[in-house]
mmCIF file of C-alpha atoms in Angstrom:
data_model
loop_
_atom_site.group_PDB
_atom_site.id
_atom_site.type_symbol
_atom_site.label_atom_id
_atom_site.label_comp_id
_atom_site.label_asym_id
_atom_site.label_seq_id
_atom_site.Cartn_x
_atom_site.Cartn_y
_atom_site.Cartn_z
ATOM 1 C CA MET A 1 25.223 22.388 -22.772
ATOM 2 C CA HIS A 2 26.078 18.260 -23.230
ATOM 3 C CA ILE A 3 24.968 17.948 -18.995
ATOM 4 C CA LEU A 4 21.641 20.164 -20.204
ATOM 5 C CA LEU A 5 20.803 17.641 -22.914
ATOM 6 C CA ASN A 6 21.243 14.470 -20.605
ATOM 7 C CA HIS A 7 19.346 16.364 -18.206
ATOM 8 C CA ILE A 8 16.541 16.677 -20.738
ATOM 9 C CA ASN A 9 16.976 13.163 -22.309
ATOM 10 C CA LYS A 10 16.567 11.903 -18.515
ATOM 11 C CA PHE A 11 13.378 13.408 -17.665
ATOM 12 C CA ILE A 12 11.803 12.703 -20.895
ATOM 13 C CA LYS A 13 12.606 9.129 -20.513
ATOM 14 C CA ILE A 14 11.256 9.463 -16.959
ATOM 15 C CA VAL A 15 7.865 11.103 -18.616
ATOM 16 C CA LEU A 16 7.351 9.091 -21.213
ATOM 17 C CA LEU A 17 8.172 5.835 -18.769
ATOM 18 C CA SER A 18 5.046 6.853 -16.771
ATOM 19 C CA ILE A 19 3.262 7.639 -19.085
ATOM 20 C CA LEU A 20 3.548 4.086 -20.626
ATOM 21 C CA SER A 21 3.388 2.753 -17.070
ATOM 22 C CA VAL A 22 -0.415 4.562 -16.672
ATOM 23 C CA PHE A 23 -1.002 2.867 -19.797
ATOM 24 C CA PHE A 24 -0.183 -0.453 -19.239
ATOM 25 C CA VAL A 25 -1.069 -0.654 -15.834
ATOM 26 C CA SER A 26 -4.665 0.814 -16.948
ATOM 27 C CA SER A 27 -5.464 -1.026 -19.800
ATOM 28 C CA SER A 28 -3.749 -4.889 -18.759
ATOM 29 C CA ASN A 29 -4.834 -4.888 -15.328
ATOM 30 C CA ALA A 30 -7.183 -8.080 -16.444
ATOM 31 C CA GLU A 31 -4.513 -9.486 -17.769
ATOM 32 C CA LEU A 32 -2.183 -9.591 -14.739
ATOM 33 C CA SER A 33 -2.189 -12.071 -12.393
ATOM 34 C CA VAL A 34 -3.122 -11.459 -8.682
ATOM 35 C CA GLU A 35 0.199 -11.864 -7.690
ATOM 36 C CA GLU A 36 1.876 -9.775 -10.396
ATOM 37 C CA ILE A 37 -0.551 -6.667 -9.057
ATOM 38 C CA ILE A 38 0.331 -6.988 -5.467
ATOM 39 C CA LYS A 39 3.859 -6.896 -6.367
ATOM 40 C CA SER A 40 3.705 -4.440 -8.799
ATOM 41 C CA ARG A 41 2.111 -2.063 -6.351
ATOM 42 C CA GLN A 42 4.464 -3.221 -3.358
ATOM 43 C CA ALA A 43 7.471 -2.569 -5.910
ATOM 44 C CA LEU A 44 5.567 1.250 -6.571
ATOM 45 C CA PHE A 45 5.395 2.355 -3.068
ATOM 46 C CA SER A 46 8.695 0.847 -1.887
ATOM 47 C CA LYS A 47 10.015 2.511 -4.820
ATOM 48 C CA ASN A 48 7.901 6.225 -3.748
ATOM 49 C CA TYR A 49 9.663 5.060 -0.118
ATOM 50 C CA SER A 50 13.477 5.403 -1.275
ATOM 51 C CA THR A 51 12.935 8.357 -3.793
ATOM 52 C CA ALA A 52 11.220 10.305 -1.036
ATOM 53 C CA LYS A 53 14.409 9.616 1.184
ATOM 54 C CA ARG A 54 16.286 10.809 -2.214
ATOM 55 C CA VAL A 55 14.543 14.177 -2.596
ATOM 56 C CA GLN A 56 14.938 15.045 1.016
ATOM 57 C CA ALA A 57 18.703 14.409 0.955
ATOM 58 C CA LEU A 58 18.850 16.521 -2.364
ATOM 59 C CA SER A 59 16.359 19.211 -1.030
ATOM 60 C CA SER A 60 18.184 19.485 1.970
ATOM 61 C CA LYS A 61 21.754 19.826 -0.127
ATOM 62 C CA GLY A 62 19.671 22.614 -2.092
ATOM 63 C CA ASP A 63 20.114 20.252 -5.594
ATOM 64 C CA PHE A 64 16.569 21.363 -6.613
ATOM 65 C CA GLU A 65 16.858 20.239 -9.982
ATOM 66 C CA LYS A 66 17.022 16.177 -9.291
ATOM 67 C CA ALA A 67 14.409 16.438 -6.562
ATOM 68 C CA LYS A 68 12.074 17.695 -8.351
ATOM 69 C CA LYS A 69 12.499 15.100 -11.235
ATOM 70 C CA LEU A 70 11.756 12.533 -8.211
ATOM 71 C CA MET A 71 9.177 14.392 -6.972
ATOM 72 C CA ILE A 72 7.469 14.202 -10.380
ATOM 73 C CA GLU A 73 7.872 10.519 -10.842
ATOM 74 C CA MET A 74 6.532 9.958 -7.422
ATOM 75 C CA SER A 75 3.755 12.245 -8.400
ATOM 76 C CA GLU A 76 3.125 10.105 -11.778
ATOM 77 C CA ASN A 77 3.483 6.613 -9.447
ATOM 78 C CA TYR A 78 0.678 7.618 -7.129
ATOM 79 C CA LYS A 79 -1.457 7.914 -10.011
ATOM 80 C CA VAL A 80 -0.548 4.527 -10.990
ATOM 81 C CA LEU A 81 -1.164 2.904 -8.003
ATOM 82 C CA ILE A 82 -5.155 4.138 -8.065
ATOM 83 C CA ASP A 83 -5.441 1.144 -10.572
ATOM 84 C CA LEU A 84 -3.717 -1.316 -8.600
ATOM 85 C CA PHE A 85 -6.334 -2.337 -5.776
ATOM 86 C CA PRO A 86 -9.100 -4.424 -7.771
ATOM 87 C CA GLU A 87 -11.198 -6.378 -5.773
ATOM 88 C CA ASN A 88 -9.612 -9.787 -6.300
ATOM 89 C CA THR A 89 -6.649 -8.299 -4.846
ATOM 90 C CA GLN A 90 -7.422 -8.077 -0.887
ATOM 91 C CA GLU A 91 -5.683 -11.049 0.175
ATOM 92 C CA GLY A 92 -2.176 -12.864 -0.373
ATOM 93 C CA PHE A 93 0.970 -12.782 -1.696
ATOM 94 C CA ASP A 94 2.494 -10.490 1.586
ATOM 95 C CA THR A 95 -0.073 -7.726 1.014
ATOM 96 C CA GLU A 96 0.059 -5.306 3.792
ATOM 97 C CA ALA A 97 -2.813 -3.508 2.605
ATOM 98 C CA LEU A 98 -6.094 -3.607 4.873
ATOM 99 C CA LEU A 99 -9.462 -4.179 3.799
ATOM 100 C CA THR A 100 -10.394 -0.803 4.703
ATOM 101 C CA ILE A 101 -9.274 0.304 1.226
ATOM 102 C CA TRP A 102 -11.687 -1.423 -0.835
ATOM 103 C CA ASP A 103 -14.233 -0.526 2.288
ATOM 104 C CA GLU A 104 -13.393 3.353 1.680
ATOM 105 C CA LYS A 105 -12.025 3.156 -2.085
ATOM 106 C CA ASP A 106 -13.192 6.684 -3.196
ATOM 107 C CA ASP A 107 -11.001 8.001 0.116
ATOM 108 C CA PHE A 108 -8.132 5.988 -0.987
ATOM 109 C CA ASN A 109 -8.152 7.030 -4.549
ATOM 110 C CA ALA A 110 -8.604 10.349 -3.815
ATOM 111 C CA LEU A 111 -5.564 10.238 -0.992
ATOM 112 C CA MET A 112 -3.343 8.824 -4.102
ATOM 113 C CA GLN A 113 -4.361 11.441 -6.091
ATOM 114 C CA LYS A 114 -4.173 13.782 -3.065
ATOM 115 C CA ALA A 115 -0.643 12.568 -2.697
ATOM 116 C CA SER A 116 0.488 12.684 -6.145
ATOM 117 C CA ASP A 117 -1.087 16.782 -6.358
ATOM 118 C CA ASP A 118 0.783 17.622 -3.853
ATOM 119 C CA MET A 119 3.719 16.132 -5.361
ATOM 120 C CA THR A 120 3.089 18.919 -8.218
ATOM 121 C CA LYS A 121 2.711 21.162 -5.964
ATOM 122 C CA LEU A 122 6.222 20.784 -4.310
ATOM 123 C CA VAL A 123 7.953 20.944 -7.141
ATOM 124 C CA SER A 124 6.551 24.319 -7.554
ATOM 125 C CA VAL A 125 7.160 25.618 -4.235
ATOM 126 C CA ILE A 126 10.131 24.196 -2.797
ATOM 127 C CA GLU A 127 13.238 26.252 -4.211
ATOM 128 C CA ASP A 128 11.527 29.242 -2.196
ATOM 129 C CA ALA A 129 10.816 27.411 1.081
ATOM 130 C CA ASP A 130 12.407 28.763 4.314
ATOM 131 C CA ASP A 131 11.551 25.799 5.611
ATOM 132 C CA ILE A 132 12.516 22.857 3.568
ATOM 133 C CA ARG A 133 12.087 19.752 6.281
ATOM 134 C CA GLY A 134 8.458 21.531 6.927
ATOM 135 C CA THR A 135 7.307 21.462 3.206
ATOM 136 C CA LEU A 136 8.419 18.845 2.547
ATOM 137 C CA THR A 137 6.652 16.938 5.887
ATOM 138 C CA LYS A 138 3.314 19.197 4.203
ATOM 139 C CA PHE A 139 3.364 18.126 0.733
ATOM 140 C CA MET A 140 5.105 14.295 1.059
ATOM 141 C CA TRP A 141 5.570 12.803 4.484
ATOM 142 C CA SER A 142 2.037 13.602 5.883
ATOM 143 C CA ASN A 143 0.659 11.902 2.860
ATOM 144 C CA CYS A 144 3.141 8.517 3.632
ATOM 145 C CA LYS A 145 1.946 8.994 6.694
ATOM 146 C CA ALA A 146 -2.118 9.446 6.513
ATOM 147 C CA CYS A 147 -2.220 6.241 4.199
ATOM 148 C CA HIS A 148 0.187 4.475 6.233
ATOM 149 C CA SER A 149 -1.956 4.996 9.041
ATOM 150 C CA ARG A 150 -5.177 4.005 7.520
ATOM 151 C CA TYR A 151 -4.107 1.503 5.142
ATOM 152 C CA ARG A 152 -1.622 -0.369 5.612
ATOM 153 C CA GLU A 153 -1.191 -3.105 8.839
ATOM 154 C CA GLU A 154 1.277 -2.280 11.414
ATOM 155 C CA HIS A 155 4.817 -3.699 11.441
#
């Protein structure tokens, strides 16, 4: 029972932190410097990538409860990212974002929203998936690839 309460407590903290992040970013973007905004989005994308790798590892091992919590976290991060691309953050501070983001802002925002929605869908289908790897590709990795190929500088 104690373990269950710890998991519930951690889940509630993640949800509250995500909600606060969304509120903080959208209400105070004007107060953040260009550098802070760019570094914030870089950190969130980096976090989502490392989290995605953990989701894959956990799902492959059948540890779906831990994976689902991370999926929800990633979903919330994508929502936050929508607000981290104001016009004045197109250059500088080692941003790898292509100007295409601002030229196609509605499409970019739609992709971030789709990535968020797909992570939520992944939560509901992952346990029943016959092909874990294929399901992760469809709902998680394909969105990463779509964003990288269209909106990020090549490495």
